[in-house]
Coordinates of C-alpha atoms and ligand atoms in Angstrom, one line a residue:
M773 CA 136.5 288.8 135.8
D774 CA 134.3 291.8 135.3
S775 CA 131.2 290.6 133.6
N776 CA 130.1 294.2 133.6
V777 CA 132.1 295.4 130.5
T778 CA 130.0 297.6 128.6
M779 CA 130.3 299.0 125.0
E780 CA 130.6 302.6 126.7
K781 CA 133.7 301.4 128.5
I782 CA 135.3 300.0 125.4
V783 CA 134.4 303.1 123.3
S784 CA 136.0 305.2 125.9
L785 CA 139.2 303.2 126.4
A786 CA 139.5 303.0 122.6
K787 CA 139.4 306.8 122.2
R788 CA 141.5 307.5 125.4
R789 CA 144.3 305.2 124.4
G790 CA 144.5 305.5 120.7
F791 CA 142.8 302.3 119.4
V792 CA 139.8 303.8 117.5
F793 CA 138.5 307.2 116.7
Q794 CA 135.5 308.4 115.2
S795 CA 135.9 309.3 111.4
S796 CA 136.0 313.0 110.7
E797 CA 135.3 313.9 114.2
I798 CA 136.2 317.4 114.0
Y799 CA 133.3 317.8 111.4
G800 CA 130.9 316.0 113.7
G801 CA 131.8 312.5 112.7
Q802 CA 130.9 310.1 109.8
S803 CA 128.5 307.5 110.8
G804 CA 129.5 304.0 109.7
A805 CA 133.2 304.9 109.5
W806 CA 136.0 304.7 112.2
D807 CA 139.7 305.6 112.1
Y808 CA 142.4 303.1 113.8
G809 CA 144.9 305.0 116.0
P810 CA 148.4 304.1 116.9
M811 CA 147.2 301.2 119.3
G812 CA 144.4 300.2 117.1
I813 CA 146.5 299.8 113.9
E814 CA 149.0 297.8 115.7
L815 CA 146.3 295.4 117.1
K816 CA 144.6 295.1 113.7
N817 CA 147.8 294.3 111.9
R818 CA 148.4 291.5 114.5
I819 CA 145.0 290.0 114.3
Q820 CA 145.4 290.0 110.5
R821 CA 149.0 288.5 110.7
F822 CA 147.7 285.8 113.1
W823 CA 144.8 284.9 110.7
W824 CA 147.1 285.0 107.8
K825 CA 149.7 282.7 109.4
E826 CA 146.8 280.3 110.5
M827 CA 145.5 280.1 106.8
T828 CA 148.6 280.3 104.6
Q829 CA 151.6 279.1 106.8
L830 CA 149.8 276.4 108.6
H831 CA 147.8 275.1 105.7
D832 CA 149.9 274.0 102.8
D833 CA 147.2 274.0 100.4
I834 CA 146.1 277.6 101.0
V835 CA 147.7 280.4 98.8
G836 CA 147.1 284.3 99.2
L837 CA 145.5 286.9 96.9
D838 CA 145.0 290.6 96.9
A839 CA 142.5 291.5 94.3
A840 CA 141.2 295.0 93.5
I841 CA 138.2 296.6 95.2
L842 CA 136.9 297.9 91.9
M843 CA 135.8 295.1 89.9
H844 CA 133.8 294.8 86.6
P845 CA 130.2 295.5 87.4
R846 CA 129.0 292.2 85.7
T847 CA 130.7 290.5 88.8
W848 CA 127.9 291.7 90.9
E849 CA 125.2 290.7 88.6
A850 CA 126.7 287.2 88.5
S851 CA 127.2 287.1 92.1
G852 CA 123.5 287.7 92.9
H853 CA 124.3 290.9 94.8
V854 CA 122.4 293.3 92.4
E855 CA 119.2 291.3 92.7
N856 CA 119.5 289.9 96.2
F857 CA 121.9 291.9 98.6
T858 CA 119.1 293.9 99.9
D859 CA 117.5 294.8 103.2
P860 CA 113.8 295.6 103.7
L861 CA 113.4 299.1 104.7
V862 CA 110.6 301.4 105.9
D863 CA 110.4 305.2 106.5
C864 CA 108.4 307.2 108.8
K865 CA 106.5 309.8 107.1
K866 CA 106.3 311.9 110.4
C867 CA 109.6 311.7 112.1
K868 CA 111.6 310.7 108.9
Q869 CA 113.4 307.9 110.6
R870 CA 114.3 304.9 108.6
F871 CA 114.1 301.3 109.9
R872 CA 115.0 297.7 109.0
A873 CA 111.6 296.1 108.7
D874 CA 112.9 292.9 110.1
Q875 CA 114.2 294.6 113.2
I876 CA 111.2 296.4 114.4
D877 CA 108.2 295.2 116.3
Q878 CA 106.2 293.1 113.7
A879 CA 102.7 294.0 115.1
K880 CA 103.6 297.8 114.7
L881 CA 104.9 297.0 111.2
A882 CA 101.7 295.3 110.4
K883 CA 99.8 298.4 111.4
K884 CA 102.4 300.8 109.6
E885 CA 102.9 302.3 112.8
C886 CA 106.3 304.0 113.6
P887 CA 108.1 302.3 116.7
E888 CA 109.5 305.9 117.6
C889 CA 106.7 308.4 117.0
G890 CA 103.6 306.4 116.2
G891 CA 103.5 308.0 112.8
E892 CA 102.6 306.4 109.5
L893 CA 105.2 304.0 108.0
T894 CA 105.9 303.7 104.1
D895 CA 105.5 300.4 102.5
T896 CA 108.5 298.0 102.9
R897 CA 110.8 298.4 100.0
K898 CA 114.1 296.6 99.2
F899 CA 117.2 298.5 99.6
N900 CA 120.4 297.4 98.0
L901 CA 123.5 297.6 100.3
M902 CA 126.0 298.1 97.6
F903 CA 127.7 301.6 97.1
K904 CA 127.5 302.7 93.7
T905 CA 130.0 305.3 92.1
N906 CA 131.2 306.2 88.8
I907 CA 134.3 305.4 87.0
G908 CA 135.7 307.6 84.0
P909 CA 135.3 311.3 83.1
V910 CA 131.6 311.4 82.5
D911 CA 129.0 310.9 85.2
D912 CA 126.2 309.7 82.9
G913 CA 125.6 306.3 84.3
T914 CA 127.7 304.5 81.7
G915 CA 130.7 304.2 84.2
L916 CA 128.5 302.7 87.0
I917 CA 130.9 300.7 89.3
Y918 CA 130.4 299.2 92.8
L919 CA 132.5 299.2 95.9
R920 CA 132.8 295.6 96.7
P921 CA 130.4 294.4 99.5
E922 CA 132.7 291.1 100.2
T923 CA 136.1 290.3 99.2
A924 CA 135.2 286.8 98.2
Q925 CA 134.2 287.7 94.5
G926 CA 137.9 288.7 93.8
I927 CA 139.0 285.2 94.7
Y928 CA 136.4 283.5 92.4
V929 CA 137.2 285.5 89.3
N930 CA 140.9 284.6 89.9
Y931 CA 140.4 281.0 90.8
K932 CA 141.5 279.8 87.2
N933 CA 144.5 282.1 87.0
I934 CA 145.6 280.6 90.5
V935 CA 145.0 277.0 89.3
Q936 CA 147.0 277.7 86.3
S937 CA 149.9 280.0 87.7
N938 CA 150.4 278.0 90.9
R939 CA 149.6 274.6 89.6
M940 CA 146.9 274.0 92.5
K941 CA 145.2 270.8 92.7
I942 CA 141.8 270.4 94.4
P943 CA 141.1 270.6 97.3
F944 CA 142.8 273.8 97.8
G945 CA 142.2 277.2 99.3
I946 CA 142.7 281.0 98.5
A947 CA 142.8 283.5 101.4
Q948 CA 142.5 287.3 101.2
V949 CA 142.2 290.2 103.5
G950 CA 140.7 293.5 102.5
K951 CA 138.3 296.4 102.7
A952 CA 134.4 295.9 101.9
F953 CA 131.7 298.4 101.9
R954 CA 128.1 298.0 102.6
N955 CA 125.5 300.9 102.9
E956 CA 124.2 299.7 106.4
I957 CA 121.3 301.6 107.8
V958 CA 121.9 300.4 111.5
T959 CA 125.4 301.2 112.4
K960 CA 125.1 301.3 116.2
N961 CA 127.4 299.3 118.5
F962 CA 130.6 301.1 117.7
I963 CA 132.7 299.2 115.1
F964 CA 130.4 296.0 115.1
R965 CA 128.5 297.0 112.0
T966 CA 130.0 299.7 109.8
C967 CA 129.7 300.8 106.3
E968 CA 133.5 300.5 105.6
F969 CA 135.1 297.4 107.2
E970 CA 137.7 294.8 106.6
Q971 CA 137.1 290.9 106.0
M972 CA 139.5 288.0 106.2
E973 CA 138.1 285.4 103.8
M974 CA 139.2 282.0 102.7
Q975 CA 137.6 280.0 99.9
Y976 CA 138.1 276.4 99.7
F977 CA 137.6 274.6 96.3
V978 CA 136.5 271.0 96.6
K979 CA 135.1 268.2 94.3
P980 CA 131.3 268.1 94.5
G981 CA 130.2 265.3 96.9
D982 CA 133.3 266.3 99.2
D983 CA 131.6 269.5 100.2
E984 CA 130.0 268.2 103.4
K985 CA 133.2 266.6 104.7
F986 CA 135.2 269.9 104.2
F987 CA 132.4 272.0 105.7
N988 CA 132.8 270.0 108.8
Y989 CA 136.6 270.2 108.7
W990 CA 136.5 274.1 108.3
R991 CA 134.1 274.3 111.2
E992 CA 136.5 272.5 113.3
Q993 CA 139.5 274.5 112.1
R994 CA 137.7 277.7 112.7
W995 CA 136.8 276.8 116.1
A996 CA 140.4 275.7 117.0
Y997 CA 141.6 279.2 115.7
Y998 CA 139.8 281.0 118.3
Q999 CA 141.2 278.8 120.9
K1000 CA 144.6 279.7 119.8
L1001 CA 143.8 283.3 119.7
G1002 CA 143.4 283.0 123.4
V1003 CA 140.0 284.1 123.8
R1004 CA 137.5 282.8 126.5
M1005 CA 135.7 279.9 124.6
E1006 CA 132.7 279.9 126.8
K1007 CA 131.8 283.2 125.0
L1008 CA 131.6 281.5 121.7
R1009 CA 128.7 279.4 120.2
W1010 CA 127.6 278.1 117.0
H1011 CA 124.5 279.1 115.2
Q1012 CA 123.2 277.3 112.1
H1013 CA 121.1 279.3 109.7
G1014 CA 117.7 278.3 109.2
P1015 CA 116.1 278.2 105.7
D1016 CA 114.9 281.7 105.9
E1017 CA 118.3 283.2 107.0
L1018 CA 120.3 281.4 104.3
A1019 CA 122.0 283.9 102.0
H1020 CA 121.2 283.5 98.4
Y1021 CA 124.3 281.5 97.6
A1022 CA 124.3 279.1 100.6
K1023 CA 123.5 275.3 100.8
D1024 CA 124.4 275.4 104.5
A1025 CA 125.7 278.0 106.8
Y1026 CA 126.9 278.3 110.5
D1027 CA 127.9 281.4 112.3
I1028 CA 130.3 281.4 115.2
E1029 CA 128.8 284.0 117.5
Y1030 CA 130.5 285.9 120.5
E1031 CA 128.9 287.2 123.5
F1032 CA 129.6 290.9 122.9
P1033 CA 128.2 293.4 125.7
M1034 CA 124.9 293.7 123.6
G1035 CA 124.5 289.9 123.4
F1036 CA 125.5 287.0 121.3
K1037 CA 126.2 288.3 117.8
E1038 CA 127.7 286.9 114.6
L1039 CA 131.6 287.0 114.5
E1040 CA 132.3 284.9 111.6
G1041 CA 130.4 282.6 109.0
V1042 CA 131.3 279.3 107.7
H1043 CA 129.3 278.6 104.4
N1044 CA 128.9 275.8 102.1
R1045 CA 128.3 277.9 98.8
S1046 CA 127.9 274.9 96.6
D1047 CA 128.9 275.4 92.8
Y1048 CA 126.7 278.5 92.8
D1049 CA 129.5 281.1 92.6
L1050 CA 131.8 279.5 89.9
G1051 CA 128.6 278.4 87.9
R1052 CA 127.2 281.8 87.8
H1053 CA 130.6 283.4 86.9
Q1054 CA 130.7 280.8 84.1
Q1055 CA 127.3 281.7 83.0
F1056 CA 127.8 285.5 82.9
S1057 CA 131.4 285.6 81.7
G1058 CA 131.0 282.9 79.1
K1059 CA 134.5 281.6 80.3
D1060 CA 135.0 278.0 81.1
L1061 CA 135.7 277.7 84.9
Q1062 CA 135.5 274.0 85.2
Y1063 CA 138.3 272.3 87.0
I1064 CA 140.1 269.6 84.9
D1065 CA 141.3 266.7 87.2
Q1066 CA 144.6 265.6 85.5
D1067 CA 145.0 262.9 88.2
N1068 CA 141.7 261.3 87.3
G1069 CA 141.3 260.9 83.6
N1070 CA 140.7 264.7 83.0
E1071 CA 137.4 264.5 84.8
R1072 CA 135.8 268.0 84.5
Y1073 CA 133.5 269.6 87.2
T1074 CA 132.6 272.9 88.6
P1075 CA 134.1 272.9 92.1
F1076 CA 131.9 273.5 95.2
I1077 CA 133.3 276.3 97.6
I1078 CA 133.5 276.1 101.3
E1079 CA 133.9 279.7 102.7
T1080 CA 135.2 280.8 106.1
S1081 CA 134.4 284.5 106.2
A1082 CA 135.5 286.7 109.2
G1083 CA 135.3 290.5 109.8
L1084 CA 138.8 291.7 110.9
T1085 CA 137.4 294.9 112.3
R1086 CA 134.6 292.8 114.1
Q1087 CA 137.3 290.5 115.4
L1088 CA 139.1 293.4 116.9
L1089 CA 136.1 294.5 118.7
M1090 CA 135.8 291.0 120.0
V1091 CA 139.4 291.0 121.1
L1092 CA 139.0 294.3 123.0
C1093 CA 135.8 293.2 124.7
D1094 CA 137.3 289.7 125.5
A1095 CA 140.5 291.2 126.9
Y1096 CA 138.8 293.9 129.0
E1097 CA 138.7 293.6 132.9
D1098 CA 138.2 296.2 135.7
Q1099 CA 140.1 294.4 138.2
K1100 CA 140.3 294.8 142.1
V1101 CA 144.1 294.6 142.8
A1102 CA 144.3 295.7 146.5
D1103 CA 142.3 296.5 149.5
K1104 CA 143.7 299.9 150.2
G1105 CA 140.3 301.5 150.1
T1106 CA 141.6 304.2 147.6
D1107 CA 141.2 304.9 144.0
D1108 CA 144.4 302.7 143.5
D1109 CA 142.5 299.6 144.4
W1110 CA 141.3 299.1 140.8
R1111 CA 143.0 298.8 137.5
T1112 CA 141.7 298.5 133.9
V1113 CA 143.7 295.8 132.2
L1114 CA 143.4 294.2 128.7
H1115 CA 144.4 290.6 128.8
F1116 CA 145.5 290.4 125.2
H1117 CA 147.3 287.3 124.2
P1118 CA 151.0 288.5 124.0
T1119 CA 151.1 287.9 120.1
L1120 CA 148.4 290.5 119.7
A1121 CA 149.3 293.1 122.2
P1122 CA 150.2 296.4 120.4
V1123 CA 153.1 296.8 122.7
T1124 CA 155.0 293.7 123.8
V1125 CA 157.5 295.2 126.3
A1126 CA 157.7 298.5 128.0
V1127 CA 160.9 299.7 129.3
L1128 CA 160.7 301.8 132.5
P1129 CA 163.6 303.3 134.4
L1130 CA 162.9 303.7 138.1
M1131 CA 164.4 307.4 138.0
K1132 CA 165.5 309.6 135.1
K1133 CA 168.7 310.4 137.0
D1134 CA 171.9 308.7 137.9
G1135 CA 172.4 306.9 134.6
L1136 CA 169.1 304.9 134.8
A1137 CA 167.3 306.4 131.9
E1138 CA 170.5 305.9 129.6
L1139 CA 170.8 302.2 130.7
A1140 CA 167.1 301.9 130.0
G1141 CA 167.4 303.4 126.7
D1142 CA 170.2 300.9 125.9
I1143 CA 168.3 297.9 127.1
R1144 CA 165.2 299.1 124.9
K1145 CA 167.5 299.3 121.9
D1146 CA 168.5 295.6 122.5
L1147 CA 164.9 294.5 122.8
K1148 CA 163.3 296.4 119.8
E1149 CA 164.8 294.1 117.1
E1150 CA 162.6 291.3 118.5
F1151 CA 159.7 293.0 120.2
A1152 CA 157.4 295.9 119.9
T1153 CA 158.5 298.2 122.7
D1154 CA 157.5 301.3 124.5
Y1155 CA 159.6 303.6 126.9
D1156 CA 158.1 305.6 129.7
Q1157 CA 159.9 307.6 132.4
G1158 CA 157.1 309.8 133.4
G1159 CA 155.6 309.5 136.8
A1160 CA 155.5 307.1 139.6
I1161 CA 156.3 303.5 138.7
G1162 CA 152.8 302.2 139.9
R1163 CA 151.0 304.7 137.5
R1164 CA 153.3 303.7 134.6
Y1165 CA 152.3 300.0 135.1
R1166 CA 148.6 301.0 135.2
R1167 CA 149.1 302.8 131.9
Q1168 CA 150.7 299.8 130.3
D1169 CA 148.0 297.6 131.7
E1170 CA 145.4 299.6 130.1
V1171 CA 146.7 299.2 126.6
G1172 CA 147.4 295.4 127.4
T1173 CA 151.3 295.5 127.4
P1174 CA 152.1 292.0 128.7
F1175 CA 155.6 292.5 130.0
C1176 CA 157.2 295.6 131.8
V1177 CA 161.0 295.8 132.4
T1178 CA 162.2 298.2 135.2
I1179 CA 165.5 299.3 135.5
D1180 CA 166.7 300.3 139.1
Y1181 CA 169.8 301.0 141.2
Q1182 CA 170.6 297.3 141.4
S1183 CA 170.5 296.9 137.6
K1184 CA 173.7 299.3 137.5
E1185 CA 175.3 297.1 140.1
D1186 CA 174.6 293.5 139.1
G1187 CA 173.2 293.8 135.6
T1188 CA 169.8 292.4 136.5
V1189 CA 166.3 294.1 135.8
T1190 CA 162.6 293.4 137.1
L1191 CA 160.4 291.8 134.8
R1192 CA 156.6 292.3 135.6
F1193 CA 154.1 290.2 134.2
R1194 CA 150.8 291.9 133.3
D1195 CA 148.1 289.3 134.2
S1196 CA 149.6 288.1 137.6
M1197 CA 151.5 291.4 138.3
E1198 CA 154.3 289.1 139.5
Q1199 CA 157.8 290.5 139.4
I1200 CA 161.0 288.5 138.9
R1201 CA 164.6 289.6 138.7
V1202 CA 166.3 288.6 135.4
P1203 CA 169.9 289.1 134.1
R1204 CA 170.0 291.4 131.3
A1205 CA 171.5 288.8 129.1
E1206 CA 168.4 286.4 129.6
L1207 CA 165.7 289.0 129.1
E1208 CA 165.0 288.2 125.5
S1209 CA 164.9 284.5 125.9
T1210 CA 162.8 284.8 129.2
I1211 CA 160.3 286.9 127.4
K1212 CA 160.1 284.7 124.3
K1213 CA 159.5 281.6 126.6
A1214 CA 156.6 283.5 128.4
I1215 CA 155.1 284.4 125.1
K1216 CA 155.2 280.7 124.0
E1217 CA 153.8 279.4 127.2
Y1218 CA 151.2 282.1 127.7
K1219 CA 147.8 281.0 129.1
R1220 CA 145.3 283.3 130.2
A1221 CA 144.3 282.7 133.8
Ligands
LIG1963 N1 131.5 286.5 101.8 C1 130.6 286.1 102.8 C2 130.1 287.3 103.4 O1 130.5 288.4 103.2 P1 128.7 287.9 105.7 O2 128.1 287.0 106.7 O3 127.9 289.0 105.0 O4 129.3 287.0 104.7 C3 131.1 288.0 106.9 O5 129.9 288.6 106.2 C4 131.7 288.5 108.0 O6 131.9 289.9 107.7 C5 130.6 288.9 109.2 O7 130.6 287.4 109.9 C6 131.3 289.9 110.0 O8 132.3 289.5 110.9 C7 131.8 290.7 108.8 N2 130.9 291.8 108.4 C8 129.8 291.8 107.7 N3 129.3 292.9 107.5 C9 129.9 293.8 108.3 C10 129.7 295.2 108.7 N4 128.7 296.0 108.1 N5 130.7 295.7 109.5 C11 131.6 295.1 110.1 N6 131.8 293.7 109.8 C12 130.9 293.1 108.9

């Protein structure tokens, strides 16, 4: 396994093979925003589906929601974001660069010395990360509205609707995937920290006093999820928030961190948000958000919330980094000795099966087209008839296609094809009629070497 995976290699592959492009590149790019190309959108959709299945299909007590990005501005006062969702910033009066005060050399900060040019720094001030815009025809401040900085609040304001419409009983959860926006000042490291990103959040409503039990339960569940996702578990670790790291709403919080090329960084958070959120929305809206426990003599209480909050786009970066390998495959002493391969779990791979006729002529292309038609009802397929077969395998390895099917002259005679496995590069001969079931079995039994 190549431990030398760098962000440069990931960025380059992502662009070259259509995973991620810089936003508005022809105008010089828009920092903090990225576009997902044909491979990237397939990968993102598959990660999202994997998470959604895990949360809703495999947990009977979790239902889904898709709330609007634009919410009543009082939401963000109640949530504490207007007051507390800030970064401490300083500006250099000389070179005009802006820094996060907590991320620069503290000795220099104390002396008000710019870490880049030695110029004088301004006082530290709080900078709110929420994007503000205006709704309605007049832009005079009366139509102030925010782009949501987290999807969670859409769940809290709908909690009572869902209890009533779906007769949910505590404990239960609500899952949601959607865009979030933060005016991040430091947006380096590709798609790791961006101004526009996607979250996959689940809020689990529990009786006060049961919160620690369910907090531990969700920590275990989230760890098991990454095992199923097929990533290298030795690259993951827990980080508990210390008192000075806890968000304004959190009673306790753990991050799952992944060892990205730039070191261990947060991937997802599991938070015990106590009754902070529903309590605050109750206070600010004047609506009764208490739960009435009809099975327990109509006992009333404000539920505690256990949150699992994952970044979809950050998880995509993790999956890419984790899958990437520059692998030595032969000892010929030529350039062909190496291949770049993405070891995606087959459920996540943008293309599951590539169909490759050995030659275009002699009816092989037609036969391959026919076989692809059979397979595409079940799998995401690609078709490639250009260039030497070895080159075509390499192209598929580079986008992480787990199975290649090659059609040759023998296929015309006996109806068998070659099935090639990406990770081992092993090739087996399979009757056309058994191709679909063989691939399905291999997906089910897939284990990364
Ligand atoms: N609702 C709680 C919440 O939003 P968070 O720790 O601020 O908690 C949760 O964010 C996750 O969202 C992070 O673990 C990360 O995966 C993702 N995330 C947060 N800010 C991000 C950004 N600027 N760019 C990309 N992903 C981000």
